[in-house]
Amino acid sequence: MTTGRNAPRRLSIFGSTGSIGQNTLDVVKHLGGRDNFEISVLTGNENIELLAGQARTAGAKLAVTASESHYGPLKSALAGSGISVAAGQSGLMEAADRDADWVMAAIVGTAGLAPTLAAARRGADIALANKECLVSAGGLFVDSVRRGGGKLLPVDSEHNAIFQVLEENQRHAVERVILTASGGPFRNATVEEMAGVTVETARAHPNWSMGLKISIDSASMFNKALEMIEARHLFGLSPEQIEVIVHPQSVIHSMVGYTDGSVLAQLGAPDMRTAIGYALSHPLRPNLPIERLDFAKLARLDFEAPDESRFPALRLARLAMTRGGVQGAVLNAAKEVALEAFIAGRLSFLSMAEVTETVMDQLSGLPPAATMDDVFAVDKEARQRAAGLIN
Ligand code: NDP
């Protein structure tokens, strides 16, 4: 989609109060702010003070809280500003319908799926941070973006790295992609140590500063599992073409291996603003105040094979890809329920994978999803089963 020659680009940020959302607003500020961009919609959930402040600063047309009960406080916080306010699922769908050429999809979890899909169908370019959209809806989601006519711009740092080094006219020569993983806080922990970890230790990522859920998913390597499935759908790969390598420094964000033996990598400081800036400026590169790599100080880059016995999430991703059908949606939904139970102190760290695998096995005979309603039905069923196992 294009706006008039001199008109500012219209952006919406779904999940603006989160880690990715705040980084997106920072990138927008560095790239000219209101001189170059018009903010159509900002959405959040519970952090109303921050959402209202962002909306006022950015001059958003609409601010949406996904939580009905936070409508009143948001309305009060924006009184007199001229900014429209909406709430709940209908508010998110209104956000998706509002004119924006580029939408940052950074709501955490499956809650992000419906509004992102609606914006894609409307034809917006989708900067996709929410990996759950692809893991759950896979090909259906990619088809919706394609039919809508917008671009699908990967924001997850690994997929953004692949997007940067994947030569469009050499797709036939892609042999494999290699997703790098930091290994998280338990890279060297024993199974016994991992059995007793708490939310506080699990959320302490060694390199990246991220939201709570993705930080814990990184510690269990469920984040990497979701990324494997995400890569499959984004780049049209077979499960065998997707490798994972542990790279503790998080300097190489991912690599593409070609049939001539060449491997192209994207390197940079662990700062999500690089990926967000690339998704916003594509195909150009923006000028951003990101820390520059100093190779002399870095001195070395380490690599090691992931240990799938301590991190079964990786095996479950392969299982989901091999089984196909709706197994990605099942894995994602069961994992989300297990993760919430871990955060609430009702499930141990290692049991998250056990619950997920059990639900995947229980639902392994389901047919592929023909529509998004099928995806939502599977998501619901998997959640109920996971909750039943935990309670
Ligand atoms: P955060 O937890 O920091 O932020 C989540 C955002 O979603 C917030 O705006 C939050 O609102 C909102 N939200 C929470 N629950 C709901 C709901 N039920 N309905 C609608 N909105 C809701 O997450 P991150 O920014 O870390 O991650 C966002 C997405 O990007 C995730 O899918 C994650 O996997 C992905 N991602 C994140 C990376 C990172 O570096 N952080 C890297 C790569 C991908 P509020 O805060 O107001 O409650």
Coordinates of C-alpha atoms and ligand atoms in Angstrom, one line a residue:
M1 CA 0.0 0.0 0.0
T2 CA 1.2 3.5 -0.6
T3 CA 0.2 6.9 0.7
G4 CA 0.5 10.2 -1.3
R5 CA 4.0 11.3 -2.2
N6 CA 4.6 13.5 0.7
A7 CA 2.2 12.0 3.2
P8 CA 3.7 10.5 6.3
R9 CA 3.5 6.7 6.5
R10 CA 0.6 5.4 8.7
L11 CA 1.6 2.9 11.3
S12 CA -0.2 0.9 13.9
I13 CA 1.6 -0.9 16.8
F14 CA -0.3 -3.8 18.3
G15 CA 1.3 -4.4 21.7
S16 CA 2.9 -1.0 22.0
T17 CA 3.3 -1.2 25.8
G18 CA 5.5 -4.4 25.5
S19 CA 9.2 -4.7 25.0
I20 CA 8.9 -4.9 21.1
G21 CA 6.2 -2.2 21.1
Q22 CA 8.4 0.3 23.1
N23 CA 11.4 -0.5 20.9
T24 CA 9.3 0.2 17.8
L25 CA 8.2 3.6 19.1
D26 CA 11.9 4.3 19.8
V27 CA 12.8 3.4 16.3
V28 CA 10.0 5.6 14.9
K29 CA 11.3 8.5 17.0
H30 CA 14.9 8.0 15.7
L31 CA 13.6 7.9 12.1
G32 CA 11.8 11.2 12.3
G33 CA 8.8 10.6 14.5
R34 CA 5.8 12.7 13.6
D35 CA 7.5 14.4 10.7
N36 CA 7.7 11.0 8.9
F37 CA 5.0 8.9 10.5
E38 CA 1.4 9.1 11.5
I39 CA 0.5 6.7 14.3
S40 CA -3.0 5.3 13.6
V41 CA -3.5 2.9 16.5
L42 CA -1.6 1.8 19.6
T43 CA -2.8 -1.2 21.6
G44 CA -1.9 -2.5 25.1
N45 CA -3.6 -4.6 27.7
E46 CA -3.1 -3.7 31.4
N47 CA -0.4 -1.0 31.4
I48 CA -2.8 1.8 30.9
E49 CA -0.6 4.7 32.2
L50 CA 2.1 3.8 29.7
L51 CA -0.4 3.3 26.8
A52 CA -2.0 6.7 27.4
G53 CA 1.4 8.4 27.6
Q54 CA 2.5 6.7 24.4
A55 CA -0.7 7.7 22.6
R56 CA -0.4 11.3 23.7
T57 CA 3.3 11.6 22.7
A58 CA 2.8 9.9 19.4
G59 CA -0.5 11.7 18.6
A60 CA -2.2 8.4 18.0
K61 CA -5.7 8.5 16.5
L62 CA -6.9 5.5 18.5
A63 CA -5.7 3.7 21.7
V64 CA -7.0 0.3 22.5
T65 CA -6.8 -1.8 25.6
A66 CA -7.5 -5.5 25.1
S67 CA -9.0 -5.7 28.6
E68 CA -12.6 -4.5 28.9
S69 CA -12.1 -3.7 32.5
H70 CA -9.4 -1.2 31.7
Y71 CA -11.6 0.8 29.3
G72 CA -12.7 3.3 32.0
P73 CA -9.2 4.1 33.2
L74 CA -7.9 4.5 29.6
K75 CA -10.8 6.8 28.7
S76 CA -10.1 9.0 31.8
A77 CA -6.3 9.0 31.1
L78 CA -7.0 10.3 27.5
A79 CA -9.8 12.7 28.4
G80 CA -9.4 16.0 26.4
S81 CA -6.8 14.6 24.1
G82 CA -9.0 13.9 21.1
I83 CA -7.7 10.4 21.0
S84 CA -10.4 7.7 20.5
V85 CA -10.5 4.8 22.9
A86 CA -11.7 1.3 22.5
A87 CA -11.4 -2.0 24.5
G88 CA -11.7 -5.7 24.3
Q89 CA -11.7 -8.1 21.3
S90 CA -14.0 -5.7 19.4
G91 CA -11.5 -2.9 20.1
L92 CA -8.6 -5.0 18.8
M93 CA -10.6 -5.7 15.6
E94 CA -11.4 -2.0 15.2
A95 CA -7.6 -1.4 15.6
A96 CA -7.0 -3.9 12.8
D97 CA -9.6 -2.2 10.5
R98 CA -8.1 1.3 10.9
D99 CA -6.0 2.6 8.1
A100 CA -2.4 1.8 8.5
D101 CA 0.1 0.9 5.8
W102 CA 2.4 -0.9 8.2
V103 CA 1.4 -2.8 11.4
M104 CA 3.7 -4.0 14.0
A105 CA 2.3 -7.3 15.4
A106 CA 3.7 -7.5 18.9
I107 CA 0.9 -8.7 21.1
V108 CA 2.2 -11.6 23.1
G109 CA 0.6 -15.1 22.5
T110 CA -2.3 -16.3 20.5
A111 CA -4.3 -13.2 21.5
G112 CA -2.4 -11.5 18.7
L113 CA -3.6 -13.8 16.0
A114 CA -7.1 -12.4 15.2
P115 CA -6.2 -8.7 14.9
T116 CA -3.0 -9.5 13.0
L117 CA -4.9 -11.6 10.5
A118 CA -7.5 -8.9 10.0
A119 CA -4.9 -6.3 9.3
A120 CA -3.2 -8.7 6.9
R121 CA -6.5 -9.3 5.1
R122 CA -7.0 -5.6 4.8
G123 CA -3.7 -5.4 2.9
A124 CA -1.4 -3.8 5.5
D125 CA 2.3 -4.7 5.5
I126 CA 2.8 -6.9 8.6
A127 CA 5.9 -6.6 10.7
L128 CA 5.6 -9.9 12.5
A129 CA 7.1 -10.2 16.0
N130 CA 4.2 -12.4 17.2
K131 CA 5.6 -15.8 16.2
E132 CA 2.5 -17.6 17.6
C133 CA 0.6 -16.4 14.4
L134 CA 2.8 -18.6 12.2
V135 CA 3.2 -21.5 14.6
S136 CA -0.6 -21.8 15.1
A137 CA -2.0 -20.8 11.7
G138 CA 1.0 -21.5 9.5
G139 CA 0.2 -21.6 5.8
L140 CA -3.3 -20.1 6.4
F141 CA -1.7 -17.0 7.9
V142 CA 0.9 -16.7 5.1
D143 CA -1.8 -17.1 2.5
S144 CA -3.9 -14.4 4.1
V145 CA -1.0 -11.9 4.0
R146 CA -0.3 -12.9 0.3
R147 CA -4.0 -12.5 -0.7
G148 CA -4.2 -9.2 1.2
G149 CA -1.3 -7.9 -1.0
G150 CA 0.9 -6.6 1.9
K151 CA 4.4 -7.7 2.8
L152 CA 5.3 -10.1 5.6
L153 CA 8.3 -8.7 7.3
P154 CA 9.9 -10.9 10.0
V155 CA 10.9 -9.1 13.2
D156 CA 12.0 -12.0 15.3
S157 CA 15.8 -11.4 15.3
E158 CA 16.6 -14.9 13.8
H159 CA 14.1 -14.6 11.0
N160 CA 14.9 -11.0 10.4
A161 CA 18.6 -12.1 10.0
I162 CA 17.6 -14.8 7.5
F163 CA 15.4 -12.3 5.7
Q164 CA 18.4 -10.0 5.4
V165 CA 20.7 -12.7 3.9
L166 CA 18.3 -14.7 1.9
E167 CA 19.0 -13.8 -1.7
E168 CA 15.7 -13.6 -3.4
N169 CA 16.9 -14.9 -6.8
Q170 CA 18.8 -17.7 -5.1
R171 CA 16.0 -19.4 -3.2
H172 CA 16.4 -22.6 -5.2
A173 CA 20.0 -22.8 -3.9
V174 CA 19.1 -22.6 -0.2
E175 CA 20.2 -25.8 1.4
R176 CA 19.5 -25.0 5.1
V177 CA 18.9 -22.3 7.6
I178 CA 20.8 -22.3 10.9
L179 CA 19.0 -20.6 13.8
T180 CA 21.3 -19.5 16.5
A181 CA 20.2 -19.8 20.2
S182 CA 22.0 -18.3 23.1
G183 CA 21.3 -21.4 25.2
G184 CA 19.6 -19.2 27.9
P185 CA 20.3 -19.1 31.6
F186 CA 20.4 -22.9 31.9
R187 CA 22.8 -23.7 29.1
N188 CA 25.2 -25.5 31.5
A189 CA 22.7 -26.5 34.2
T190 CA 22.1 -30.2 35.0
V191 CA 18.6 -31.7 34.8
E192 CA 18.5 -31.8 38.6
E193 CA 19.2 -28.1 38.7
M194 CA 16.6 -27.4 36.0
A195 CA 13.9 -29.3 37.9
G196 CA 13.9 -26.7 40.7
V197 CA 14.2 -23.4 38.8
T198 CA 12.0 -20.4 39.7
V199 CA 10.4 -17.8 37.5
E200 CA 13.0 -15.3 38.7
T201 CA 16.0 -17.4 37.5
A202 CA 14.2 -18.5 34.3
R203 CA 13.4 -14.9 33.2
A204 CA 17.1 -13.7 33.5
H205 CA 18.2 -14.0 29.9
P206 CA 22.0 -13.6 29.5
N207 CA 21.9 -11.3 26.4
W208 CA 18.5 -10.0 25.4
S209 CA 16.1 -7.8 27.3
M210 CA 12.6 -9.1 26.5
G211 CA 9.1 -9.6 27.9
L212 CA 8.5 -12.2 30.7
K213 CA 6.9 -15.0 28.6
I214 CA 9.5 -15.0 25.8
S215 CA 12.3 -14.8 28.4
I216 CA 11.0 -18.0 30.1
D217 CA 10.4 -19.6 26.7
S218 CA 14.1 -18.8 25.9
A219 CA 15.2 -20.6 29.1
S220 CA 13.2 -23.7 28.2
M221 CA 14.1 -23.4 24.5
F222 CA 10.4 -23.4 23.7
N223 CA 11.1 -20.1 22.0
K224 CA 13.6 -21.8 19.7
A225 CA 11.0 -24.5 19.1
L226 CA 8.4 -21.9 18.0
E227 CA 11.1 -20.2 15.8
M228 CA 11.8 -23.5 14.0
I229 CA 8.1 -23.8 13.0
E230 CA 8.0 -20.1 12.3
A231 CA 11.0 -20.4 9.9
R232 CA 9.4 -23.4 8.1
H233 CA 6.3 -21.3 7.2
L234 CA 8.0 -18.0 6.6
F235 CA 10.6 -19.4 4.2
G236 CA 8.9 -22.5 2.9
L237 CA 11.4 -24.9 4.3
S238 CA 11.2 -28.6 5.0
P239 CA 11.9 -29.7 8.7
E240 CA 15.3 -31.2 7.6
Q241 CA 16.4 -27.8 6.3
I242 CA 16.1 -26.2 9.8
E243 CA 19.1 -26.5 12.1
V244 CA 19.7 -25.0 15.6
I245 CA 23.1 -24.2 17.0
V246 CA 23.8 -22.8 20.4
H247 CA 25.9 -19.6 20.1
P248 CA 26.2 -18.1 23.6
Q249 CA 27.3 -14.6 22.5
S250 CA 24.2 -13.9 20.4
V251 CA 26.2 -12.0 17.9
I252 CA 25.3 -14.1 14.8
H253 CA 21.6 -13.8 14.7
S254 CA 21.1 -16.6 12.2
M255 CA 22.6 -18.0 8.9
V256 CA 21.6 -19.4 5.5
G257 CA 23.6 -22.2 3.9
Y258 CA 23.7 -22.5 0.1
T259 CA 24.3 -25.4 -2.2
D260 CA 27.8 -24.1 -3.1
G261 CA 28.9 -24.5 0.6
S262 CA 28.6 -20.8 1.3
V263 CA 27.1 -19.7 4.6
L264 CA 25.8 -16.1 4.9
A265 CA 25.2 -14.7 8.3
Q266 CA 23.8 -11.5 9.8
L267 CA 25.7 -10.2 12.8
G268 CA 25.0 -7.3 15.2
A269 CA 24.6 -6.3 18.8
P270 CA 21.7 -8.0 20.6
D271 CA 19.3 -5.1 20.1
M272 CA 15.8 -5.7 18.6
R273 CA 15.8 -2.2 17.1
T274 CA 18.0 -3.4 14.2
A275 CA 15.4 -6.0 13.2
I276 CA 12.5 -3.5 13.8
G277 CA 14.3 -0.8 11.8
Y278 CA 14.9 -3.2 8.9
A279 CA 11.3 -4.2 8.9
L280 CA 10.2 -0.6 8.9
S281 CA 12.6 0.7 6.2
H282 CA 12.8 -2.4 4.0
P283 CA 14.3 -2.6 1.4
L284 CA 16.5 0.2 2.7
R285 CA 18.6 0.3 5.8
P286 CA 17.9 3.0 8.4
N287 CA 20.4 5.0 10.4
L288 CA 20.0 3.9 14.0
P289 CA 22.0 4.4 17.2
I290 CA 22.7 0.8 17.8
E291 CA 25.9 -0.3 19.5
R292 CA 28.5 -1.2 16.8
L293 CA 30.3 -4.5 17.1
D294 CA 33.9 -4.3 18.1
F295 CA 35.4 -7.5 16.9
A296 CA 38.7 -7.0 18.8
K297 CA 36.7 -6.8 22.0
L298 CA 34.5 -9.8 21.1
A299 CA 37.6 -11.9 20.4
R300 CA 35.7 -15.1 20.0
L301 CA 32.4 -16.7 18.9
D302 CA 31.5 -20.0 20.4
F303 CA 29.2 -22.7 19.0
E304 CA 27.8 -26.0 20.5
A305 CA 25.2 -28.5 19.6
P306 CA 21.9 -28.1 21.5
D307 CA 21.2 -30.8 24.1
E308 CA 17.7 -32.1 23.2
S309 CA 17.6 -34.3 26.3
R310 CA 17.7 -31.3 28.6
F311 CA 15.7 -29.1 26.1
P312 CA 13.0 -31.4 24.8
A313 CA 11.1 -28.4 23.3
L314 CA 13.4 -28.8 20.2
R315 CA 12.4 -32.4 19.7
L316 CA 8.7 -31.4 20.1
A317 CA 9.1 -28.8 17.3
R318 CA 10.5 -31.4 15.0
L319 CA 7.7 -33.7 16.0
A320 CA 5.1 -31.0 15.3
M321 CA 6.6 -30.3 11.9
T322 CA 6.9 -34.0 10.9
R323 CA 3.3 -34.7 12.0
G324 CA 2.1 -31.5 10.3
G325 CA -1.6 -30.6 10.3
V326 CA -2.6 -28.7 13.4
Q327 CA 0.3 -29.9 15.6
G328 CA 1.9 -26.5 15.6
A329 CA -1.3 -24.9 17.0
V330 CA -1.5 -27.7 19.6
L331 CA 2.1 -27.3 20.7
N332 CA 1.7 -23.5 21.0
A333 CA -1.6 -23.6 22.9
A334 CA -0.6 -26.4 25.3
K335 CA 2.8 -24.7 25.9
E336 CA 1.1 -21.3 26.6
V337 CA -1.2 -22.9 29.3
A338 CA 1.8 -24.8 30.8
L339 CA 3.9 -21.5 30.8
E340 CA 1.1 -19.6 32.6
A341 CA 0.9 -22.4 35.2
F342 CA 4.7 -22.2 35.7
I343 CA 4.5 -18.4 36.1
A344 CA 1.7 -18.9 38.6
G345 CA 3.8 -21.5 40.5
R346 CA 1.5 -24.4 39.7
L347 CA 3.8 -26.3 37.4
S348 CA 7.5 -27.1 37.5
F349 CA 9.9 -25.9 34.8
L350 CA 10.5 -29.3 33.3
S351 CA 6.8 -30.3 33.4
M352 CA 6.0 -27.6 30.7
A353 CA 7.4 -29.9 28.0
E354 CA 5.8 -33.0 29.5
V355 CA 2.3 -31.4 29.4
T356 CA 2.9 -30.1 25.9
E357 CA 4.0 -33.5 24.6
T358 CA 1.1 -35.3 26.2
V359 CA -1.5 -32.9 24.6
M360 CA 0.3 -33.2 21.2
D361 CA 0.1 -37.0 21.4
Q362 CA -3.6 -36.8 22.4
L363 CA -4.4 -34.6 19.5
S364 CA -2.1 -36.1 16.9
G365 CA -5.0 -37.6 14.8
L366 CA -6.7 -34.3 14.0
P367 CA -7.2 -33.3 10.4
P368 CA -5.4 -30.2 8.9
A369 CA -7.1 -26.9 9.5
A370 CA -9.1 -25.7 6.4
T371 CA -10.1 -22.4 8.0
M372 CA -9.1 -20.1 10.8
D373 CA -12.1 -21.3 12.8
D374 CA -10.5 -24.7 12.7
V375 CA -7.3 -23.2 14.1
F376 CA -9.2 -21.5 16.9
A377 CA -11.1 -24.7 17.7
V378 CA -7.9 -26.7 18.0
D379 CA -6.3 -24.0 20.1
K380 CA -9.3 -24.1 22.5
E381 CA -9.3 -27.9 22.7
A382 CA -5.5 -28.1 23.4
R383 CA -5.8 -25.4 26.1
Q384 CA -8.6 -27.4 27.8
R385 CA -6.6 -30.6 27.7
A386 CA -3.4 -28.9 29.0
A387 CA -5.4 -27.2 31.8
G388 CA -7.0 -30.6 32.7
L389 CA -3.6 -32.2 33.0
I390 CA -2.2 -29.5 35.2
N391 CA -5.2 -29.2 37.5
Ligands
NDP1 P1 5.7 -8.2 26.3 O1 5.1 -9.1 27.3 O2 6.8 -7.2 26.7 O3 4.5 -7.3 25.7 C1 3.3 -7.9 25.3 C2 2.3 -6.9 24.7 O4 1.1 -7.6 24.5 C3 2.0 -5.8 25.7 O5 1.7 -4.6 24.9 C4 0.8 -6.3 26.4 O6 0.0 -5.2 27.0 C5 0.0 -6.9 25.3 N1 -0.8 -8.0 25.8 C6 -0.6 -8.9 26.8 N2 -1.7 -9.7 26.9 C7 -2.6 -9.4 25.9 C8 -3.9 -9.9 25.5 N3 -4.4 -10.9 26.1 N4 -4.5 -9.2 24.5 C9 -3.9 -8.2 23.8 N5 -2.7 -7.7 24.2 C10 -2.0 -8.3 25.2 O7 6.1 -9.1 25.1 P2 7.3 -8.9 24.0 O8 7.2 -7.5 23.5 O9 8.5 -9.4 24.5 O10 6.8 -9.9 22.8 C11 5.8 -9.6 22.0 C12 5.7 -10.6 20.9 O11 7.0 -10.5 20.1 C13 5.7 -12.1 21.4 O12 5.0 -12.9 20.5 C14 7.2 -12.5 21.4 O13 7.3 -13.9 21.2 C15 7.7 -11.8 20.2 N6 9.1 -11.5 20.2 C16 9.6 -10.7 21.2 C17 11.0 -10.4 21.2 C18 11.6 -9.5 22.2 O14 12.8 -9.2 22.1 N7 10.9 -9.1 23.2 C19 11.9 -11.0 20.1 C20 11.2 -11.7 19.1 C21 9.8 -11.9 19.1 P3 0.3 -4.7 28.5 O15 1.8 -4.6 28.7 O16 -0.3 -3.3 28.5 O17 -0.4 -5.6 29.5

